[in-house]
Short mmCIF file of C-alpha atoms in Angstrom, two decimals:
data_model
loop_
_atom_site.label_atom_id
_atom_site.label_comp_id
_atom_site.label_asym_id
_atom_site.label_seq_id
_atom_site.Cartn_x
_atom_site.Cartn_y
_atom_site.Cartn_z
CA UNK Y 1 13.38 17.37 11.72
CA UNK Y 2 14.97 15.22 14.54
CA UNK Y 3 18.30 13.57 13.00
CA UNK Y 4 18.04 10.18 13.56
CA UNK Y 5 21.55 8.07 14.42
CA UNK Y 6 21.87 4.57 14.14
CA UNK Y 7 24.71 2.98 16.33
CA UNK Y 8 25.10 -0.68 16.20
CA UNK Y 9 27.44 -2.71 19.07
CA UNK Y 10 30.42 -3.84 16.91
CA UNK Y 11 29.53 -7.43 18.30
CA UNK Y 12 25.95 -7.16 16.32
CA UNK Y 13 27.08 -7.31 12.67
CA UNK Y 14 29.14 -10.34 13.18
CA UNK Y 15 25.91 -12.37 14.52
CA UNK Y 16 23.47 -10.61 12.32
CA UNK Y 17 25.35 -9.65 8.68
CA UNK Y 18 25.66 -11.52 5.89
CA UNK Y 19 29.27 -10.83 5.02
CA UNK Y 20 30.58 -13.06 8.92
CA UNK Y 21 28.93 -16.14 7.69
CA UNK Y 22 31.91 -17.50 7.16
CA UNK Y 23 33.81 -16.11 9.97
CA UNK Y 24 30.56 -17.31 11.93
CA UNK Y 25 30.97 -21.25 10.96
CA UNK Y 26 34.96 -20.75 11.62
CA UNK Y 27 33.76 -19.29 15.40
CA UNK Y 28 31.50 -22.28 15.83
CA UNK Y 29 34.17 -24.77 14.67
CA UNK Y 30 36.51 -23.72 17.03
CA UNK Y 31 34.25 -23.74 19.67
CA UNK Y 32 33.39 -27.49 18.60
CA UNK Y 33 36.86 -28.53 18.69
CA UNK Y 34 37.51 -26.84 22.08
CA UNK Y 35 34.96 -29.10 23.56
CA UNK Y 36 36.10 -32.40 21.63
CA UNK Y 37 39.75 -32.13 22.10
CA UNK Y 38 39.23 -33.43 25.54
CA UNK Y 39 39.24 -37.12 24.14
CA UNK Y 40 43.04 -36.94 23.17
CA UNK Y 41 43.76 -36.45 26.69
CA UNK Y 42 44.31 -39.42 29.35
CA UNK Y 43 44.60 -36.63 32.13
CA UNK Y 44 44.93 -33.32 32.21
CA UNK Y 45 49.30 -34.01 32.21
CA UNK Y 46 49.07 -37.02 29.58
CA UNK Y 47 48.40 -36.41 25.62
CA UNK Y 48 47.62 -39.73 23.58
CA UNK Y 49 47.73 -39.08 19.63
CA UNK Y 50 47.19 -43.19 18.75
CA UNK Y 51 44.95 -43.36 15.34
CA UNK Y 52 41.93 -44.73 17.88
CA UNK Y 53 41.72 -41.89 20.21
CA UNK Y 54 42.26 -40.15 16.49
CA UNK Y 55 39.18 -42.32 15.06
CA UNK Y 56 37.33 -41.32 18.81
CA UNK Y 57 37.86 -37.87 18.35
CA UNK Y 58 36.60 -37.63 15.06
CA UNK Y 59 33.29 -39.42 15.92
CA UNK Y 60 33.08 -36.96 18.64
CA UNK Y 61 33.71 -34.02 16.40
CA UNK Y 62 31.24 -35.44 13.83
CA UNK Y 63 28.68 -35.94 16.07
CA UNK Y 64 28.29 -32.10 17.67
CA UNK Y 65 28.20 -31.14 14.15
CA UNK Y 66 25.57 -32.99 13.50
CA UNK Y 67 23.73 -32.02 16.52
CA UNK Y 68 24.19 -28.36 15.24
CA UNK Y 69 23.19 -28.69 11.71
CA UNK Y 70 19.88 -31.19 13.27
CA UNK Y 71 19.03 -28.27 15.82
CA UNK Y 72 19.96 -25.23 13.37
CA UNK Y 73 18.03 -26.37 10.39
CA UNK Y 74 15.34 -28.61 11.54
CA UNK Y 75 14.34 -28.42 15.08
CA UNK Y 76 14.90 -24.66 15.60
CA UNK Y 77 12.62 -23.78 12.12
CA UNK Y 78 10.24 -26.88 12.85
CA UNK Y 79 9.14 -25.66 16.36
CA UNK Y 80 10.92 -22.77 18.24
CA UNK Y 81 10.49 -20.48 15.11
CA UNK Y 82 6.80 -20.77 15.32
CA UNK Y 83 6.63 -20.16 19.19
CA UNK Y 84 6.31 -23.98 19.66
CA UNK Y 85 8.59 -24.06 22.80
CA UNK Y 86 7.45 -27.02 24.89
CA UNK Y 87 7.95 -29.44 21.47
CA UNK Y 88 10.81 -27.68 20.66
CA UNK Y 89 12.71 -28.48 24.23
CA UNK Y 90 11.15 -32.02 24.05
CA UNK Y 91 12.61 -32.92 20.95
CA UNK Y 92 15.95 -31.32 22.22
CA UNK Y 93 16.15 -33.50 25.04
CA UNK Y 94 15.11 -36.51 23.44
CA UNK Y 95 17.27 -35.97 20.01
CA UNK Y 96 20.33 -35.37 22.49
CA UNK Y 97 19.62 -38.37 24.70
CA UNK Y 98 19.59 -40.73 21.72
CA UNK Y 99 22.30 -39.44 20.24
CA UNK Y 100 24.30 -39.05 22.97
CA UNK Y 101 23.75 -43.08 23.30
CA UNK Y 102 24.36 -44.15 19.96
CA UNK Y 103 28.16 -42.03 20.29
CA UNK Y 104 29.00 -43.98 23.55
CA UNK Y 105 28.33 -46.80 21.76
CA UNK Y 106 30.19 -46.75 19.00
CA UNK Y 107 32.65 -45.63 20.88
CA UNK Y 108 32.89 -48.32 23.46
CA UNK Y 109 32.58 -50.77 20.14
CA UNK Y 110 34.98 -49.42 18.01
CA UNK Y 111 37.29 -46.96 18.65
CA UNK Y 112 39.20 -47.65 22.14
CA UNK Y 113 39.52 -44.50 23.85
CA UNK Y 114 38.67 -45.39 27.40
CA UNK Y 115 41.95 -44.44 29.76
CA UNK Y 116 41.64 -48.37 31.00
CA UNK Y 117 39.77 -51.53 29.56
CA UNK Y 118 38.52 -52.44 32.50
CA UNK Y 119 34.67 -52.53 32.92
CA UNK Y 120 32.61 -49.10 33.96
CA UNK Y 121 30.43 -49.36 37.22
CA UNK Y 122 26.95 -48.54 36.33
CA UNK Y 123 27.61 -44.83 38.47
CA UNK Y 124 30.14 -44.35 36.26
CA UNK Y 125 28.45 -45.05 33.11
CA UNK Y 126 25.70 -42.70 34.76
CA UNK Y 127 27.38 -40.03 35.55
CA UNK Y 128 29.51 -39.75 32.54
CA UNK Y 129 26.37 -39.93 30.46
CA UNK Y 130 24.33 -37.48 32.78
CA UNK Y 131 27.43 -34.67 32.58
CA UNK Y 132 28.48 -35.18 29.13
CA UNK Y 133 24.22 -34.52 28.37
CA UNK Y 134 23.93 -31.86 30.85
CA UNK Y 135 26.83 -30.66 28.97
CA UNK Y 136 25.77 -30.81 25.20
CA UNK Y 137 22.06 -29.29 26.80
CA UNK Y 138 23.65 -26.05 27.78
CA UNK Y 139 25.63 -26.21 24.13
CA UNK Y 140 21.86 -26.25 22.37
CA UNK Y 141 20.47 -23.90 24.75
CA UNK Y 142 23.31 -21.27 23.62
CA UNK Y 143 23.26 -22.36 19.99
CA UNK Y 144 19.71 -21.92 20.27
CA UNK Y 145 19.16 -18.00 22.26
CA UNK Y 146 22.04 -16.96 19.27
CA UNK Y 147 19.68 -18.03 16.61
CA UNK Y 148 16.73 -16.58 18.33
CA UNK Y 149 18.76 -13.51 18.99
CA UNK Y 150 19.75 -12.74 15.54
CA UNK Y 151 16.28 -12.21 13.76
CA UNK Y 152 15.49 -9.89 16.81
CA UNK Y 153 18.71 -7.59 16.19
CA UNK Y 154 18.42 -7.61 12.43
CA UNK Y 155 14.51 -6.52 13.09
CA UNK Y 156 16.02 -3.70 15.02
CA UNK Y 157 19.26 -2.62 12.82
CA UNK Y 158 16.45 -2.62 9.99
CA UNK Y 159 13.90 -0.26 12.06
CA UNK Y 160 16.63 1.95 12.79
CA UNK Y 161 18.31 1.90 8.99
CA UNK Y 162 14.45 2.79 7.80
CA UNK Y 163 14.01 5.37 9.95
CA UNK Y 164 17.33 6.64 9.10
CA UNK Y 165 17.06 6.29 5.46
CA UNK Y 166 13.47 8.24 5.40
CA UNK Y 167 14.38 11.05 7.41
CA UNK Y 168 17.01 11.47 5.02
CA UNK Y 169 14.31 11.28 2.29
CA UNK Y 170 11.77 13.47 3.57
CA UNK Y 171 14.61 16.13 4.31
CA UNK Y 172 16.26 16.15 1.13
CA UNK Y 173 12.87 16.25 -0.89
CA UNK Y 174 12.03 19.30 1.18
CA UNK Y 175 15.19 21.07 0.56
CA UNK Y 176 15.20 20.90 -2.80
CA UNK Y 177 11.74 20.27 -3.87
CA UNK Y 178 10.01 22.67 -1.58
CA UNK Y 179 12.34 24.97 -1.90
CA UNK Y 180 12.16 28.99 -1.53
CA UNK Y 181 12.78 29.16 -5.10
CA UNK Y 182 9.71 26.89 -5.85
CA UNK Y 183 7.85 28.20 -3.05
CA UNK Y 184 8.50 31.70 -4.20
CA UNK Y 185 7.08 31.11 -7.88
CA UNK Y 186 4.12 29.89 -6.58
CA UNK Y 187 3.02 32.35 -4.29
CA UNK Y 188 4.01 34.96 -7.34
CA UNK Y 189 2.23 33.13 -9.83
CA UNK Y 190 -1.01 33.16 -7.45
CA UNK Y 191 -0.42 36.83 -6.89
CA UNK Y 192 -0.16 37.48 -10.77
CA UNK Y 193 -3.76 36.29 -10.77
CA UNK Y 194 -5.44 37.13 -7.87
CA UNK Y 195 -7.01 40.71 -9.97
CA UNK Y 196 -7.92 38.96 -12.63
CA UNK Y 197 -8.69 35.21 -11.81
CA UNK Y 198 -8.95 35.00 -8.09
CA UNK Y 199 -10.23 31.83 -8.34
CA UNK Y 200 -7.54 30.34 -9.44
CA UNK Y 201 -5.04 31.99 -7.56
CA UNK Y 202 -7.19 30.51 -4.54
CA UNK Y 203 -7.04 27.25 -6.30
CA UNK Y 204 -3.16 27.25 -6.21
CA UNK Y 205 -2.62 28.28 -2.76
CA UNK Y 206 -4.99 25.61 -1.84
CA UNK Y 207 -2.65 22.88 -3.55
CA UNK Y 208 0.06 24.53 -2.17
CA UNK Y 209 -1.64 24.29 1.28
CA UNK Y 210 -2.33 20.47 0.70
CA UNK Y 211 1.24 19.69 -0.67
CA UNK Y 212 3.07 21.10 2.53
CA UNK Y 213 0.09 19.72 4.76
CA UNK Y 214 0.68 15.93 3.27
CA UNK Y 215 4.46 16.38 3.78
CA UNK Y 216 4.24 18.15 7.56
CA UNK Y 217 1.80 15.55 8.69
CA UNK Y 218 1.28 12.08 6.78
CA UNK Y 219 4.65 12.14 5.38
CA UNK Y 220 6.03 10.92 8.99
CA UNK Y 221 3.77 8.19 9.18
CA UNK Y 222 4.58 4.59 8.96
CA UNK Y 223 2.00 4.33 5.78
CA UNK Y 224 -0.37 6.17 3.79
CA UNK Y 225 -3.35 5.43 1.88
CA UNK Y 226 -2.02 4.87 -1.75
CA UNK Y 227 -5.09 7.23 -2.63
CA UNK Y 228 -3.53 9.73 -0.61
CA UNK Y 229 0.02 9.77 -2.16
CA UNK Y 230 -1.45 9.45 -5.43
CA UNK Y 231 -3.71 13.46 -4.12
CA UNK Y 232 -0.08 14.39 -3.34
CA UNK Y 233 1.52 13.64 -6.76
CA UNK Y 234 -1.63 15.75 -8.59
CA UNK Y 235 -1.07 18.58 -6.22
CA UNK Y 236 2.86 18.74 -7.33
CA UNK Y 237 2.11 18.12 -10.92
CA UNK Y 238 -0.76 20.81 -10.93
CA UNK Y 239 1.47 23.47 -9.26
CA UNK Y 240 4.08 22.68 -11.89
CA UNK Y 241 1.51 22.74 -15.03
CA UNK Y 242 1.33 26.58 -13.43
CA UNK Y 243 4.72 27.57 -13.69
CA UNK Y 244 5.20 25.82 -17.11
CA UNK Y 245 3.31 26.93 -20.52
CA UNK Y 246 4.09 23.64 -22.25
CA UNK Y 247 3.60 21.13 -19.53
CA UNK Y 248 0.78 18.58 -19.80
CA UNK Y 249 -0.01 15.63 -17.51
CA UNK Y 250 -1.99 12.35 -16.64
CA UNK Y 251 -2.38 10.24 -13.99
CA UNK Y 252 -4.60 6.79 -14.53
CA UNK Y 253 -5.68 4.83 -12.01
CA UNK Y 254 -6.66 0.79 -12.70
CA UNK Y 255 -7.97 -1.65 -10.18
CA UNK Y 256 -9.20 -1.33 -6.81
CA UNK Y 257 -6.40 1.06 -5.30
CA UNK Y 258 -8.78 2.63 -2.34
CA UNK Y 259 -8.06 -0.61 0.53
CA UNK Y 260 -3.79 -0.08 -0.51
CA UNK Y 261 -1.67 1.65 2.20
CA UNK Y 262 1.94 2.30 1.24
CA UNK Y 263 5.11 3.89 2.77
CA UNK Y 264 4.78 7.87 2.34
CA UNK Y 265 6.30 9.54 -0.47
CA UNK Y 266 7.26 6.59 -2.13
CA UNK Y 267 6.95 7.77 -5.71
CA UNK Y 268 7.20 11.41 -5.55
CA UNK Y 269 10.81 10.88 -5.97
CA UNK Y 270 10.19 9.37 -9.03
CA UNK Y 271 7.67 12.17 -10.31
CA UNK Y 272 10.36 14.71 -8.87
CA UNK Y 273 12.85 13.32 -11.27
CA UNK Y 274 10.63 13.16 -14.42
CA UNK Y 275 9.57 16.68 -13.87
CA UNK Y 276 13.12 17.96 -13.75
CA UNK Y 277 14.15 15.60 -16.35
CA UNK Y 278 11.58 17.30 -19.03
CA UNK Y 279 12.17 20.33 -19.39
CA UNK Y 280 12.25 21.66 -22.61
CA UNK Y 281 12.24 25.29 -23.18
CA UNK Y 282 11.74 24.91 -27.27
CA UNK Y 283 8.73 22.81 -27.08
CA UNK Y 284 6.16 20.61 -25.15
CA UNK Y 285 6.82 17.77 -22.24
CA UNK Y 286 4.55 15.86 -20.33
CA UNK Y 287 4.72 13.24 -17.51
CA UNK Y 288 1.99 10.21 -17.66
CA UNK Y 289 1.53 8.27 -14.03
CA UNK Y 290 -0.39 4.80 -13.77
CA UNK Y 291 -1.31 2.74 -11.47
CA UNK Y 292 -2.51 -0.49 -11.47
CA UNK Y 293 -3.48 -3.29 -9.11
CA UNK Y 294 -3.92 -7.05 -10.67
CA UNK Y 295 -3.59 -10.07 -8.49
CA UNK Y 296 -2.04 -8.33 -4.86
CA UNK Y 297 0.44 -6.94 -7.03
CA UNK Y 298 0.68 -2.63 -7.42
CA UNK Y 299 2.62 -1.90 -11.06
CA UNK Y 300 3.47 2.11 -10.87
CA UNK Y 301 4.64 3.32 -14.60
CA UNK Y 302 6.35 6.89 -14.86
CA UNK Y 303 6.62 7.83 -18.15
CA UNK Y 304 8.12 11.75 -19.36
CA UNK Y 305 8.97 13.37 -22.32
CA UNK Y 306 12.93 13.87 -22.95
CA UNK Y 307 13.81 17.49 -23.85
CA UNK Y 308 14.94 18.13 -27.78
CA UNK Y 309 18.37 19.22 -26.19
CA UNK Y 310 19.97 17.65 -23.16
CA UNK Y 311 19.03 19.29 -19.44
CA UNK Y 312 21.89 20.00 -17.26
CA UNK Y 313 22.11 18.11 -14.38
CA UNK Y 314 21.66 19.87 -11.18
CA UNK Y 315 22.56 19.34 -7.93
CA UNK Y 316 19.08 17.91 -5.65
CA UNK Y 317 16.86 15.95 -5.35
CA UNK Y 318 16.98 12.38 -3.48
CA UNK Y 319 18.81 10.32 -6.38
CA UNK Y 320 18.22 6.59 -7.85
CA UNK Y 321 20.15 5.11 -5.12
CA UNK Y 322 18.51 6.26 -2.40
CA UNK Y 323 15.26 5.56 -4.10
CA UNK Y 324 16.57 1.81 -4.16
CA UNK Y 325 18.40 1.99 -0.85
CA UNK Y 326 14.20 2.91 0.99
CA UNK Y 327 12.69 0.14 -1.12
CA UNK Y 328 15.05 -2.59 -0.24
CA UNK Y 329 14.25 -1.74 3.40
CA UNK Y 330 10.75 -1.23 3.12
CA UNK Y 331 9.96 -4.15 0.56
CA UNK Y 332 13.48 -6.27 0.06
CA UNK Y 333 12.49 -9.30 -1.86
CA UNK Y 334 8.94 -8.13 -3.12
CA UNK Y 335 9.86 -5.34 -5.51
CA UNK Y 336 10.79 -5.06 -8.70
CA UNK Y 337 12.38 -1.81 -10.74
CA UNK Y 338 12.51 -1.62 -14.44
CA UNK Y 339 14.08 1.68 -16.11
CA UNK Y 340 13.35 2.19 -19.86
CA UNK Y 341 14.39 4.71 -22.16
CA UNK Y 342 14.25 5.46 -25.84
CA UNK Y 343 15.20 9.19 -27.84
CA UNK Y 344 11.95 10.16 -27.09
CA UNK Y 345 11.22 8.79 -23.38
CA UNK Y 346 12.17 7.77 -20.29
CA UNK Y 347 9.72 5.18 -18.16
CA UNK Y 348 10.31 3.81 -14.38
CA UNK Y 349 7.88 1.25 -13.61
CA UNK Y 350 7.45 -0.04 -10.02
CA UNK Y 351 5.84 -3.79 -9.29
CA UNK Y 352 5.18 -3.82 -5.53
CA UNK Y 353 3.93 -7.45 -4.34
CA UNK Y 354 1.69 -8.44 -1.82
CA UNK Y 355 -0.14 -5.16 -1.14
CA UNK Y 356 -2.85 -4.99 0.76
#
């Protein structure tokens, strides 16, 4: 197996994670003020700090906040996040042109920050109003590729994490699931029989054969038929009912499961842990499976017997957290794991939503 390697730019976290949100809105403040700070200024040599170019300022400042939380949270969702461009840039222009005119004039009426009191010439008025919306234009048009950026580079980080995160999966299940050791039982348990029941030394070798087949082939794929995984999980449970005297299982299917497609190996994980979980050497276990399917939603229950005396815990297998890690990249918000155990049992049960 290829080993995958995700490498992010260090710049790509800070626009896309979670935990710069903060650091984000500080960045965006500063860049505010940068841009409003002007109005304290006569000319470039002479600072004026009277409580109207204050009062100015603050209006200023207010007011490209305002155009940021209109365009971030309204315009940018309404239109440009369902591909409508040409309304999107329409309201844009418009929003900022009205805006823009409503600031000039309570600034002209109430806060006196003009360098001189003397009257404008209509060029003037023009061109200060045609550069200062020229100006906040290019502002939304940045504001606007960073928000369209960030879904695009959190679609990718994700891609690579899954890709990452199941290559990891599907390597550690075959090191220690399909294992020489396991492999190696098999084959001898099939040669044991082949004298006297060849038929059912075919039949192991056969399950054997599918097993590796599913895992060589469909266990790369994007998704699987859920009929397919759930062949998979009978395969492993019928090779283990060979090498174990007292091992019984079930697997129940309820609801239309045939049109379901899931991400490959997604519960063998969990089967893998009940099986190794069981076993008892002074009596009986058994693992139960069912599936279910009632209104979009898939409900996966693992149940298995718990061993009279503690099983030491070995070193394998692809762990809880990992388990979790895969399904919050594969189905984030439309999962939901329960874990229940009792002297006699343990049970996992799986709600996937929205399956089709």
């Amino acid at each position: 197996m290829m080993d995958v390697k995700v490498e992010h730019n260090k710049g790509i976290p800070f626009l896309t994670s979670d935990a710069y949100r903060i650091h984000r809105h500080l960045f965006l403040q500063g860049i505010i003020l940068l841009i409003t700070i002007g109005v304290f200024f006569d000319t470039p040599d002479t600072l004026n700090l009277s409580v109207n170019r204050f009062w100015g300022w603050l209006t200023y400042y207010l007011f490209m906040n305002m155009l940021v939380f209109v365009n971030v949270y309204v315009l940018f969702p309404y239109f440009l996040a369902k591909d409508k461009i040409v309304p999107y840039v329409l309201s844009v222009v418009l929003f900022t042109f009205f805006a823009l005119l409503i600031l000039m004039v309570l600034q002209d009426q109430f806060y006196d920050i003009a360098v001189t009191r003397q009257e404008p010439s209509a060029l003037a008025i023009f061109l200060s109003l045609s550069s200062s919306f020229l100006a906040i234009l290019l502002f939304m048009g940045g504001m606007s590729a960073v928000l369209l950026f960030k879904p695009i580079m959190y679609s990718r980080i994700k891609k690579q994490e899954l890709q990452k995160v199941a290559s990891e999966s599907e390597l550690k299940f075959l090191k220690s699931q399909i294992n020489p050791h396991f492999l190696f039982n098999t084959i001898n348990n099939a040669n044991i029989l082949v004298e006297d029941e060849p038929e059912m030394a075919q039949h192991i070798l056969t399950k054997l054969d599918d097993l590796l087949r599913f895992q060589l082939t469909d266990g790369f794929k994007d998704k699987v038929r859920l009929t397919d995984d759930i062949r998979l999980l009978i395969d492993y449970l019928e090779l283990e009912k060979v090498r174990r005297d007292q091992f019984e299982f079930t697997v129940e299917m309820d609801g239309a499961l045939d049109h379901i497609v899931v991400a490959p190996l997604l519960f063998i994980p969990f089967v893998e842990n009940a099986v190794k979980h069981n076993l008892d050497s002074n009596g009986a276990s058994y693992v139960k499976l069912n599936f279910k399917v009632e209104n979009e939603t898939l409900v996966f229950t693992c149940e298995n017997s718990k061993p009279q005396r503690p099983v030491p815990q070995k070193v394998g297998g692809i762990g809880l957290v990992n388990i979790v890690r895969r399904l919050n990249l594969l189905y984030a918000n439309t999962y939901t794991l329960e874990k229940i155990e009792t002297a006699q049992n343990y049970t996992v049960k799986l709600k996937l939503c929205s399956v089709s």
